[in-house]
Coordinates of C-alpha atoms in Angstrom, one line a residue:
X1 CA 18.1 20.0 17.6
X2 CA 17.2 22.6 20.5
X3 CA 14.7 20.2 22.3
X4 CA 13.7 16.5 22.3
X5 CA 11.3 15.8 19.9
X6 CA 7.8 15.3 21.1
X7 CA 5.6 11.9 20.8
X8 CA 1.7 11.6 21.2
X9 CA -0.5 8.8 22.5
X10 CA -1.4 5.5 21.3
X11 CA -5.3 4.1 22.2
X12 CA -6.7 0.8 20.5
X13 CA -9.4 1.7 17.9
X14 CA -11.8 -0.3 19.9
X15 CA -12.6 3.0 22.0
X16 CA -16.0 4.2 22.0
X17 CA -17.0 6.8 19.6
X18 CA -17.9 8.7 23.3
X19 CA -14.7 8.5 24.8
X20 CA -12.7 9.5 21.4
X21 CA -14.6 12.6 21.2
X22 CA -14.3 13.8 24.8
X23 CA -10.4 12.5 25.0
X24 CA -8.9 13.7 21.6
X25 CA -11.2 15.6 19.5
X26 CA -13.2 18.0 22.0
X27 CA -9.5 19.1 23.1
X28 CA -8.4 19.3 20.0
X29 CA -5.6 16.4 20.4
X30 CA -3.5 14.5 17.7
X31 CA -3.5 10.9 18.7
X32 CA -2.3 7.5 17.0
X33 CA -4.7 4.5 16.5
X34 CA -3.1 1.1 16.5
X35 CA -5.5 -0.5 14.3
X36 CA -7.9 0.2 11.3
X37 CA -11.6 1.1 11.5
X38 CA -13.2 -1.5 12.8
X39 CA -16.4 -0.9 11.1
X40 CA -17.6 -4.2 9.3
X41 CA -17.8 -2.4 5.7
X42 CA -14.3 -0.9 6.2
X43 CA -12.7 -3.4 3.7
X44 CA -10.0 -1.5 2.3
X45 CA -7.4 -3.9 3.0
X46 CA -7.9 -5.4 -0.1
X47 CA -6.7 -2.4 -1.9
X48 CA -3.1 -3.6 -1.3
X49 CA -3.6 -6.1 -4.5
X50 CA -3.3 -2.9 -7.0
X51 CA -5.0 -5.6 -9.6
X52 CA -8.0 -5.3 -7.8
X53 CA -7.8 -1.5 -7.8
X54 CA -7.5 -1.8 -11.0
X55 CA -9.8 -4.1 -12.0
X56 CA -12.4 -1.8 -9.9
X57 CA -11.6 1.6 -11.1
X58 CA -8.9 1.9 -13.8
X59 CA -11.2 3.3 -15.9
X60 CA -11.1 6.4 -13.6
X61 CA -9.8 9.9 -14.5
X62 CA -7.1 11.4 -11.8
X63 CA -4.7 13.5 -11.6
X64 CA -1.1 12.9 -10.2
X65 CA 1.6 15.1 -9.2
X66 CA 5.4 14.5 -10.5
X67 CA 7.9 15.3 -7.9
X68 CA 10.0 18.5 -8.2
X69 CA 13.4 17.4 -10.0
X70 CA 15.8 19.9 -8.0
X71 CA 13.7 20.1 -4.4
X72 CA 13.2 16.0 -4.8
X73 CA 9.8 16.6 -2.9
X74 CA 6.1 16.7 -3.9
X75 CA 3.8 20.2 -2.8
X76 CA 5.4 22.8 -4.6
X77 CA 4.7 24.4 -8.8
X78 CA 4.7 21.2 -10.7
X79 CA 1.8 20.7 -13.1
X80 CA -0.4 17.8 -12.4
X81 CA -0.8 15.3 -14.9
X82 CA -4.6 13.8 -15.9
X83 CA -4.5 9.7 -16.5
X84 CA -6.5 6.7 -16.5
X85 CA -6.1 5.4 -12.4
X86 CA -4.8 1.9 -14.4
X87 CA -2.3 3.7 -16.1
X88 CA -1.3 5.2 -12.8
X89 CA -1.2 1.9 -11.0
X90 CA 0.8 0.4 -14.0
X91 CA 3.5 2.9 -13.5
X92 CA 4.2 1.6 -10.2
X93 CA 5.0 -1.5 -10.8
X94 CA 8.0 -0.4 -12.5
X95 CA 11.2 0.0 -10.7
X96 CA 12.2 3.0 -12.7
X97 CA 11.5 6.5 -10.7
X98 CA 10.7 9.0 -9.8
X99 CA 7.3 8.2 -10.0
X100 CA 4.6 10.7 -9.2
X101 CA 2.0 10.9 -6.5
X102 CA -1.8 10.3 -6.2
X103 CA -3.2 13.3 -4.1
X104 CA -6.5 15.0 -3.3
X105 CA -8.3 15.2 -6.3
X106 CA -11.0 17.8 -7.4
X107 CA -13.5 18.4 -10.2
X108 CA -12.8 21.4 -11.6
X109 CA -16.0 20.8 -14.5
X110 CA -18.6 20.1 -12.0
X111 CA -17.8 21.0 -8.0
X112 CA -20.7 19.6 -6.6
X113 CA -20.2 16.6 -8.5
X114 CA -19.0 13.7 -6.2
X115 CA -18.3 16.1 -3.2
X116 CA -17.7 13.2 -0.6
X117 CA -16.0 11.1 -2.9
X118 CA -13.9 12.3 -5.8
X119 CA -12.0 9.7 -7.8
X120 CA -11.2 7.2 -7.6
X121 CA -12.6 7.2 -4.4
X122 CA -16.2 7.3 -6.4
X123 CA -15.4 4.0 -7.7
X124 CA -14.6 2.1 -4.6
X125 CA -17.0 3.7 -1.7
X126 CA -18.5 0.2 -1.3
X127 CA -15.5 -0.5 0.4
X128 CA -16.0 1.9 3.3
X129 CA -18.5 3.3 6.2
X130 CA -19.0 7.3 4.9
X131 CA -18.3 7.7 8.6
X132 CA -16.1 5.6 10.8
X133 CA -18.2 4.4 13.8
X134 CA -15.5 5.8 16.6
X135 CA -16.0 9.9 14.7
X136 CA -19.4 9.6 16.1
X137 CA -21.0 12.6 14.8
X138 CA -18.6 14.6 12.8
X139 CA -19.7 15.4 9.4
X140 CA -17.7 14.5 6.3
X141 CA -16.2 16.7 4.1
X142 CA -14.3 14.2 1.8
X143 CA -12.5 11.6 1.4
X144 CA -9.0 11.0 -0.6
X145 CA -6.4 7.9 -1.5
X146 CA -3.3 8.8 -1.2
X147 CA -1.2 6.5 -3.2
X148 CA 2.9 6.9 -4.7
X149 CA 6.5 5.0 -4.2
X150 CA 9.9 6.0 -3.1
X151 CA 12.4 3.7 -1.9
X152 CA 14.1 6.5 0.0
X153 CA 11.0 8.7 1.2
X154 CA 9.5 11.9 -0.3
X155 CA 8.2 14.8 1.8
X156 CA 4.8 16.6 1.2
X157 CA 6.2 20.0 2.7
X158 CA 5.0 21.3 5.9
X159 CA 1.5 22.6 5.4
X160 CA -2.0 22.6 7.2
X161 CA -5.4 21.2 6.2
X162 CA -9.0 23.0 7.2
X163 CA -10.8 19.8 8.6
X164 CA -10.1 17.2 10.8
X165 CA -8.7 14.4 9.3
X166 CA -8.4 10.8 10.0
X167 CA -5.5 9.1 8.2
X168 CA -5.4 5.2 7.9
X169 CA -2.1 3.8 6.5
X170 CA -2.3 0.9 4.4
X171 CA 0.9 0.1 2.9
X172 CA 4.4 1.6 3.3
X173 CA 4.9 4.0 6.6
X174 CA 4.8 7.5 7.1
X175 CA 6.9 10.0 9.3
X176 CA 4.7 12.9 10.5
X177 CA 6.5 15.9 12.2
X178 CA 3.6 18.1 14.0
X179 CA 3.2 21.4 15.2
X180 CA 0.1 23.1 16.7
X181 CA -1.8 25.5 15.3
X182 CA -0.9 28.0 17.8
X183 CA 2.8 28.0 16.2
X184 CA 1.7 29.9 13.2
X185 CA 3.3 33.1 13.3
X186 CA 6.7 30.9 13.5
X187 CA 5.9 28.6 10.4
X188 CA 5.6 30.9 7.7
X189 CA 2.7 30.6 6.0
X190 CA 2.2 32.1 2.5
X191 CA -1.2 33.1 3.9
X192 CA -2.5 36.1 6.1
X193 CA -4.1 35.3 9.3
X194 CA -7.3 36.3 9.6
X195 CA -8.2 34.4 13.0
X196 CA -6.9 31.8 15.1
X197 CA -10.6 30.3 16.3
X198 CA -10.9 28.8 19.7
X199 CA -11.2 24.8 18.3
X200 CA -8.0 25.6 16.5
X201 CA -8.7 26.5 13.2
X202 CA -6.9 28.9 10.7
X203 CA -8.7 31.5 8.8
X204 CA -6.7 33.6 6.4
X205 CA -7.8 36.8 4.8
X206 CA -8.2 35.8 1.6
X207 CA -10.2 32.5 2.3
X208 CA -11.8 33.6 5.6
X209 CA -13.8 30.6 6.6
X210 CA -16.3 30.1 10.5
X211 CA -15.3 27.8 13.4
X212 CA -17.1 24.7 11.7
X213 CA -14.8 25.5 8.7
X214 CA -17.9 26.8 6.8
X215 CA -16.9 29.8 4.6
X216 CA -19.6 32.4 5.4
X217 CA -21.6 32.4 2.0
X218 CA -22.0 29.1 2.2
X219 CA -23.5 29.0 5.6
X220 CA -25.3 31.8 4.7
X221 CA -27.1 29.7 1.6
X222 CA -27.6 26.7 3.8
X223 CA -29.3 28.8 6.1
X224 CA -31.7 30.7 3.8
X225 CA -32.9 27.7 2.2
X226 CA -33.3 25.5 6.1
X227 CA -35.7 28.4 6.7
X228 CA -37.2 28.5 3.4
X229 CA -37.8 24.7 4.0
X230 CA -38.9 25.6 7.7
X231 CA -41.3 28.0 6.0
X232 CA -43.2 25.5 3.5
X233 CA -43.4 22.9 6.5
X234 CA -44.8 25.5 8.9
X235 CA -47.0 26.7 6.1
X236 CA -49.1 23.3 5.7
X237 CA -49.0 22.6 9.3
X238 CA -51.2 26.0 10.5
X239 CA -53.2 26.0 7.5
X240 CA -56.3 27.6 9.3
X241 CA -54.9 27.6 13.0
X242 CA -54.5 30.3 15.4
X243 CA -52.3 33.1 16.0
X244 CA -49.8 31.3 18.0
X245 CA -48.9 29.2 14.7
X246 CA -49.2 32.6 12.3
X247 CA -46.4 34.3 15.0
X248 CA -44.0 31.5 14.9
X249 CA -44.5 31.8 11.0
X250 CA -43.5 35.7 11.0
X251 CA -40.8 35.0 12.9
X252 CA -39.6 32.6 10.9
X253 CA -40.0 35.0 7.4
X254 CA -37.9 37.6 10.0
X255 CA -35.3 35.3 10.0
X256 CA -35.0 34.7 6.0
X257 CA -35.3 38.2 5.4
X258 CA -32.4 38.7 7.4
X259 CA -30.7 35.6 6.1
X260 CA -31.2 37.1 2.8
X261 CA -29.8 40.4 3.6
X262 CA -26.4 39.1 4.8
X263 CA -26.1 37.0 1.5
X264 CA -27.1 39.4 -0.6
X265 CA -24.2 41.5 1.3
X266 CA -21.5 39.0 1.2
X267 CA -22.3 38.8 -2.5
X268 CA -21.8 42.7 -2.9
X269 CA -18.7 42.4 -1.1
X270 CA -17.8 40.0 -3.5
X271 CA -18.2 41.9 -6.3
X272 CA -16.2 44.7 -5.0
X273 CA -13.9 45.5 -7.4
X274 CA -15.3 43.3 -10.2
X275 CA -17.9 44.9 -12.8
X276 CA -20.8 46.5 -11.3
X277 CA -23.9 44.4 -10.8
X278 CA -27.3 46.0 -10.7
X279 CA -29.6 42.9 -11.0
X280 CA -30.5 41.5 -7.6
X281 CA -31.6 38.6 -8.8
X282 CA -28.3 37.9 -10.2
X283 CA -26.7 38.9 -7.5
X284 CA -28.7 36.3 -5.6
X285 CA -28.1 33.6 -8.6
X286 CA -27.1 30.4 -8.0
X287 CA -28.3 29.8 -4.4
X288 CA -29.6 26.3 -5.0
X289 CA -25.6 25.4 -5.5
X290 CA -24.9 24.8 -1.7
X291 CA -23.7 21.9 -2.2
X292 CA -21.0 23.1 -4.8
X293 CA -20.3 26.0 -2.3
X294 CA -19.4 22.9 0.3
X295 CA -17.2 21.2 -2.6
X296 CA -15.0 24.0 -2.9
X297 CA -13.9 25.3 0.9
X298 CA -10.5 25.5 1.8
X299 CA -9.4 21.7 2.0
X300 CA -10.4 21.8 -2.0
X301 CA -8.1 25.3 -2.9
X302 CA -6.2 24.6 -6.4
X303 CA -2.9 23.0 -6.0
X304 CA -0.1 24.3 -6.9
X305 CA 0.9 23.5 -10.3
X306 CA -3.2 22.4 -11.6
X307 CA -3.5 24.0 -15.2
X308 CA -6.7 24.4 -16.5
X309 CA -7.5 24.6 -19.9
X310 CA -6.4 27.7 -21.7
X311 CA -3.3 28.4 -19.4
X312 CA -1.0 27.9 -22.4
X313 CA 1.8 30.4 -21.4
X314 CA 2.1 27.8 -18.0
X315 CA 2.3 24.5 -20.4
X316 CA 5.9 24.8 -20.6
X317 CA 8.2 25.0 -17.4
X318 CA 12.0 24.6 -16.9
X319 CA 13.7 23.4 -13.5
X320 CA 17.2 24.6 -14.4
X321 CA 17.3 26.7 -11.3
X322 CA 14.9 26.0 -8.6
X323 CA 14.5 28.9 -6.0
X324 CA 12.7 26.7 -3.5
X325 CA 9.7 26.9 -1.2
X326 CA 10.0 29.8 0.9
X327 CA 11.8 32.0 -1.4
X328 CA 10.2 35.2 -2.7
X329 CA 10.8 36.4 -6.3
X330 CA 10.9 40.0 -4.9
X331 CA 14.5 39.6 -5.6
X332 CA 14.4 39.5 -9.6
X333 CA 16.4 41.1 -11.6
X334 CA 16.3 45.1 -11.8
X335 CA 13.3 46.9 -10.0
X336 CA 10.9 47.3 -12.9
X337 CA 12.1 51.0 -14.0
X338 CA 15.7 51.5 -15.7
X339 CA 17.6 54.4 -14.2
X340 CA 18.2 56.0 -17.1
X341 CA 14.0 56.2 -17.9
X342 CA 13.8 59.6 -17.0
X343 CA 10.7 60.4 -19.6
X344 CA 8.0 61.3 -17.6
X345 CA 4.8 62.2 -20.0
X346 CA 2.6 62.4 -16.8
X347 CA 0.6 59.1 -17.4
X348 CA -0.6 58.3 -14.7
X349 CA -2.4 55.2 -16.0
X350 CA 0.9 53.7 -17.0
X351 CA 2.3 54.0 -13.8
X352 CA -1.3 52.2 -12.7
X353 CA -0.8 49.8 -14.5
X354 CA 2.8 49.0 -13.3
X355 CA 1.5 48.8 -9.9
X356 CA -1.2 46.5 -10.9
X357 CA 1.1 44.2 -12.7
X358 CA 3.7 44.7 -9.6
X359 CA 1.2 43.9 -6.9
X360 CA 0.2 40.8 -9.5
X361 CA 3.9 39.3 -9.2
X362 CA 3.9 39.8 -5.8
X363 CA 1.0 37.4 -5.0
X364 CA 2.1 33.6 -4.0
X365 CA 1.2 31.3 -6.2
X366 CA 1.2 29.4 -3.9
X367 CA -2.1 27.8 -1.2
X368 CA -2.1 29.8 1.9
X369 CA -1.9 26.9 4.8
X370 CA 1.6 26.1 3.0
X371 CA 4.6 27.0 5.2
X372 CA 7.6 29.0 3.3
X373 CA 9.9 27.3 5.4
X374 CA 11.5 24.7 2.5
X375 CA 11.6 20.6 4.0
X376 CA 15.0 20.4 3.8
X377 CA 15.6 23.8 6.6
X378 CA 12.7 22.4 8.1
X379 CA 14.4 18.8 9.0
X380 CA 17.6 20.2 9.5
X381 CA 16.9 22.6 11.5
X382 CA 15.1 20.2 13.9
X383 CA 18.1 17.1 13.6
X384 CA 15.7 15.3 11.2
X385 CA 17.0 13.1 8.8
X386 CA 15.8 14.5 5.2
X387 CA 16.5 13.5 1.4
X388 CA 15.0 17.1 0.2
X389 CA 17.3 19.9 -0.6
X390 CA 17.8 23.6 0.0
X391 CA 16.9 26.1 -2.3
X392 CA 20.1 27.2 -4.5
X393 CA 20.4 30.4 -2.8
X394 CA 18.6 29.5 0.9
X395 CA 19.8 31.5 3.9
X396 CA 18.8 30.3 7.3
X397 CA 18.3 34.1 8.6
X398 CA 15.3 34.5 6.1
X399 CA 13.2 32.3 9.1
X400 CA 14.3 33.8 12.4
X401 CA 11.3 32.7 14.1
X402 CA 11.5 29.2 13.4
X403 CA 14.0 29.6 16.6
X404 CA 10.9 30.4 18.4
X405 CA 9.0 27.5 17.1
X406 CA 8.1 24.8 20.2
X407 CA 9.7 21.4 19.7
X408 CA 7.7 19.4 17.0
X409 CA 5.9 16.0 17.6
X410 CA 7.8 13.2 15.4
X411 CA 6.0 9.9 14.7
X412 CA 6.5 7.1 12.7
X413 CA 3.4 6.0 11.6
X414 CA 3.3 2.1 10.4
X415 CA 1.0 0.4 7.6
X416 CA -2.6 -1.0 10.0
X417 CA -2.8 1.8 12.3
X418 CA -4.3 5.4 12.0
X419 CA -3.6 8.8 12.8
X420 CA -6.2 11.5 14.3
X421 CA -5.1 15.1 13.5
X422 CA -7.6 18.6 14.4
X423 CA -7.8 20.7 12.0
X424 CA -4.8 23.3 11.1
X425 CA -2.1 21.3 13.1
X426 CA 0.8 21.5 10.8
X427 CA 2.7 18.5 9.4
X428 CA 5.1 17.4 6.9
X429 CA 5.0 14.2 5.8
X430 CA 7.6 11.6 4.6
X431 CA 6.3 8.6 3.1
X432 CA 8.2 5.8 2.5
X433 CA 7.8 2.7 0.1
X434 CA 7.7 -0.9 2.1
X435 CA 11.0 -2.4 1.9
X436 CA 10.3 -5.6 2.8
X437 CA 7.3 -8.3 2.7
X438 CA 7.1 -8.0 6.2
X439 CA 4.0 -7.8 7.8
X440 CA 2.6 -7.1 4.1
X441 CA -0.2 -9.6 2.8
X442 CA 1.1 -12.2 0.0
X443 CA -1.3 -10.7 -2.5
X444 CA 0.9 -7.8 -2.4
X445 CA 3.5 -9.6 -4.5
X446 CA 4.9 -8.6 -7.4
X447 CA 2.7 -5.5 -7.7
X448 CA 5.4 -3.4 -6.2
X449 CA 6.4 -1.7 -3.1
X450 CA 4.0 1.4 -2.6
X451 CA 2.5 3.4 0.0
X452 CA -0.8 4.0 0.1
X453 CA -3.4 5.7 2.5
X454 CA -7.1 6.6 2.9
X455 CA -7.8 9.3 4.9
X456 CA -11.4 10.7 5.7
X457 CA -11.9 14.8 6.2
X458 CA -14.6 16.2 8.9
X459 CA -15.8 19.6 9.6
X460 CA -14.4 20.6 12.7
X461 CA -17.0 21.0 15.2
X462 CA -16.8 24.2 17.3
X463 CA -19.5 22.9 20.1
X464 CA -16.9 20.9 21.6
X465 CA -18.7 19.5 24.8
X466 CA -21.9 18.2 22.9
X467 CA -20.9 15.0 21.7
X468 CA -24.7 14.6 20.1
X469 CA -24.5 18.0 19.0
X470 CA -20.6 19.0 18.0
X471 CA -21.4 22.1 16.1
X472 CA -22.7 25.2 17.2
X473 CA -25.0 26.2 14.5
X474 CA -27.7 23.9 14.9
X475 CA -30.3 25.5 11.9
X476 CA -27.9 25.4 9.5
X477 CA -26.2 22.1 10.4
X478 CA -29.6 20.3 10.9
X479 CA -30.4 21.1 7.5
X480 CA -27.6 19.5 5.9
X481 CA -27.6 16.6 8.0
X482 CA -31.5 16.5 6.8
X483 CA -30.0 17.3 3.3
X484 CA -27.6 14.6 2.9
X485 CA -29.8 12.0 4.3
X486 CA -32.4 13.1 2.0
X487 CA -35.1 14.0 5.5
X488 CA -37.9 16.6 5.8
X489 CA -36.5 19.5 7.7
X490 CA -37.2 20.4 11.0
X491 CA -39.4 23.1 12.6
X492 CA -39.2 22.7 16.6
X493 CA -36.6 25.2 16.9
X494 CA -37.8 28.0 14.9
X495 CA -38.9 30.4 18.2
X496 CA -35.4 30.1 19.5
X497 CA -33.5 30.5 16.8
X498 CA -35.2 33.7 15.6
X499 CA -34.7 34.9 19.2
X500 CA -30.6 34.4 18.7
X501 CA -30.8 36.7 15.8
X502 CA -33.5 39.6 17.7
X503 CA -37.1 40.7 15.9
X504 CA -37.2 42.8 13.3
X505 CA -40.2 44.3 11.2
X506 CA -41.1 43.1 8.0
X507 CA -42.0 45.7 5.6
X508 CA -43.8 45.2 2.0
X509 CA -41.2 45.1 -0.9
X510 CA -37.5 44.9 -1.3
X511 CA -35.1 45.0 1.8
X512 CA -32.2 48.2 1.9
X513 CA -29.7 45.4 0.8
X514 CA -32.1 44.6 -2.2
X515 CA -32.5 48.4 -3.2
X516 CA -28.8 48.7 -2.5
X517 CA -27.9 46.5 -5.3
X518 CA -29.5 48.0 -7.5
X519 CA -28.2 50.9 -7.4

């Protein structure tokens, strides 16, 4: 240990909304609550009797994650396994381990399906406010229960989620060890950085997502179809009105025209690469899915180890030798080409191909807010006690810059209080069965010693001194508030947001993008 270990600040949940935002979340500050929501329908706490979770939603698909035999931690290759949520819970109650881990769950068949709440978490949103009164006016991304058991504590690996999260233990305790976001370039992530934004959040190059943790396209989308909306409203309001009205209107067809433009661009630069497309309308296919865009940001990447249908050759794994988080297979065997291969017939589409299957292997398999830094160098490193272990064949020196790292926050989070945590701070968690029946409810008898969480995921807002107002882009966030609530859409702003963007002449037929793609 090179420097004490850092601890964060406790506040009673009975704070206002107000106060939380301008203390902890407008400067972007991890904080523990010692309590649970107070909203009235936050009435999770009877989700410690698993028969009532079971009774509720065994019927439920999920899919659960078996911990890594040699590593002895969850978050790395392992194959998640689909069962009934009963059949889950059942296998807690035995005393016979390892037993594997309820995580974020996702739906693969239909993304926009359940976006807030994906299972089980559909089956029991009675049992919760959508948004916690002291969030104020965050917006939600998702929700997730967290739910395993291990008598002697199992680590999640060090890693960073896209959205700020709010994390309410329920049973068992936790052990979180933080780092900012700032400490990137000393934790290793499997990921490129694309941009460190000013509320914190990480953007890699192959996921590049905005401020508000929007990826681009999507924002794009929600924006063409707020002023498409905008349009139709404006449209039956200035039926046979004056100019002023027929201006506002041209401005606001500007505005779509260029919001159009920039997705029809994004979707060529999506295709670059891919087989040529010379349909623009294809190209522009599939804008009503916005919400499915939403469903599948970075917080809802494919874990490690998720094998979809048709991925035979990956049905079958061995553990014999585990290499470990943070190792990179650039050290297999030979280098690809024997020495003693001196045919050359001049193909130079073999030799294309071997750089294509090359630069194949040599992309991680793994999400890119992970940390290559294994748990067990990780806690060691930092004089924390660990049951993971070190990759067969680990060396200390392949992490020099973890020396450089700033001493991590360490906090022992205990079942009935919450956590606060912006976006993209790191964290490794270590979560611990209950040991006892203290402090545990009788009707958590006999249905074994778990822990559980429910956390709730926000977009991070990126207007951080508008508490009314926490994200920047108002036309495109105003329109999904409207959208989710099911509201007409709004027009007063149209004049000054077309004046953000600058005027541009509208011309009869298809826009240089348009004629672009199809070419």
């Amino acid at each position: 240990m090179r420097q004490e270990h850092l601890s964060i600040e406790r506040v009673d949940p009975a704070l206002s909304a107000e106060e939380f935002f301008s203390r902890y979340v407008s400067k972007r500050r991890p904080v523990i609550i010692t309590g649970l929501i107070d909203d009235p329908s936050f009435k999770v706490g009877i989700w410690s009797d698993l028969s009532y979770l079971s009774q509720k939603a065994g019927d439920v698909q999920v899919m659960v994650e078996p911990i890594h035999p040699a590593a002895n931690q969850y978050g790395t290759d392992v194959e998640r396994i689909s069962v009934t949520f009963g059949d889950f819970l059942d296998s807690l109650r035995s005393n016979e381990g390892p037993h594997p881990y309820l995580t974020t769950q996702y739906s693969e068949e239909e993304p926009d399906a359940e976006t807030f709440f994906p299972p089980p978490t559909n089956a029991l949103k009675d049992d919760f406010p959508v948004v916690p009164r002291i969030m104020g006016n965050l917006f939600l991304q998702q929700v997730n229960l967290w739910l395993g058991k291990s008598k002697d504590g199992s680590s999640s690996g060090l890693h960073h989620d896209f959205h700020d999260n709010l994390y309410c233990l329920l049973r068992g305790r936790k052990r979180f060890v933080l780092f900012p976001p700032s400490e990137i370039e000393n934790l290793y992530p499997y990921g490129t950085l694309e941009a460190l934004h000013p509320n914190g959040l990480i953007s890699y190059a192959d996921i590049p997502v905005r401020a508000d943790g929007l990826s681009k396209r999507a924002a794009c989308r929600a924006r063409v179809r707020a002023l498409e909306q905008q349009i139709d409203t404006l449209r039956e309001r200035t039926k046979g009105k004056g100019k002023r009205q027929s201006k506002e209107l041209r401005a606001l067809m500007d505005a779509h025209d260029e919001a159009l433009d920039e997705l029809a661009m994004l979707a060529l630069d999506e295709q670059d690469g891919d087989d040529e497309v010379d349909d623009f309308d294809a190209l522009m296919a599939g804008l009503d899915d916005v919400d499915a865009e939403l469903a599948v940001g970075p917080s809802k990447t494919r874990p490690r180890g998720d094998v979809e249908q048709g991925d035979e050759e990956d049905e079958e794994q061995e553990w014999e030798e585990w290499h470990g988080i943070g190792h990179s297979d650039d050290k297999r065997e030979g280098s690809g080409k024997d020495d003693d291969d001196d045919d050359d017939d001049g193909s130079d589409e073999d030799d294309e191909d071997d750089a294509d299957v090359c630069e194949e292997q040599a992309e991680p398999s793994e999400p890119p807010s992970f940390s290559r830094i294994p748990t067990a160098h990780l806690h060691q490193f930092f004089d924390i006690p660990t049951t993971a272990a070190l990759p067969l064949d680990f060396s200390p020196s392949e992490f020099p810059r973890l020396r450089k790292a700033a001493a991590p926050h360490v906090i022992e989070l205990s079942a009935g209080e919450m956590l606060y945590l912006p976006a993209s701070w790191w964290h490794e968690v270590t979560s611990t069965s209950a040991g006892d029946a203290r402090g545990q409810p009788p009707s958590q008898a006999g249905h074994g010693d778990v822990h559980m969480a429910f956390n709730y995921w926000f977009y991070p807002p990126d207007a951080l001194d508008d508490f009314d107002a926490p994200y920047e882009d108002a036309l495109v966030w105003d329109y999904l508030r409207s959208k989710s609530r099911g509201e007409e859409p709004k027009v007063e702003k149209v004049a000054s947001e077309k004046a953000k963007t600058g005027k541009r002449a509208r011309k009869e037929g298809d826009s240089e993008v348009a004629k672009k793609a199809r070419r």
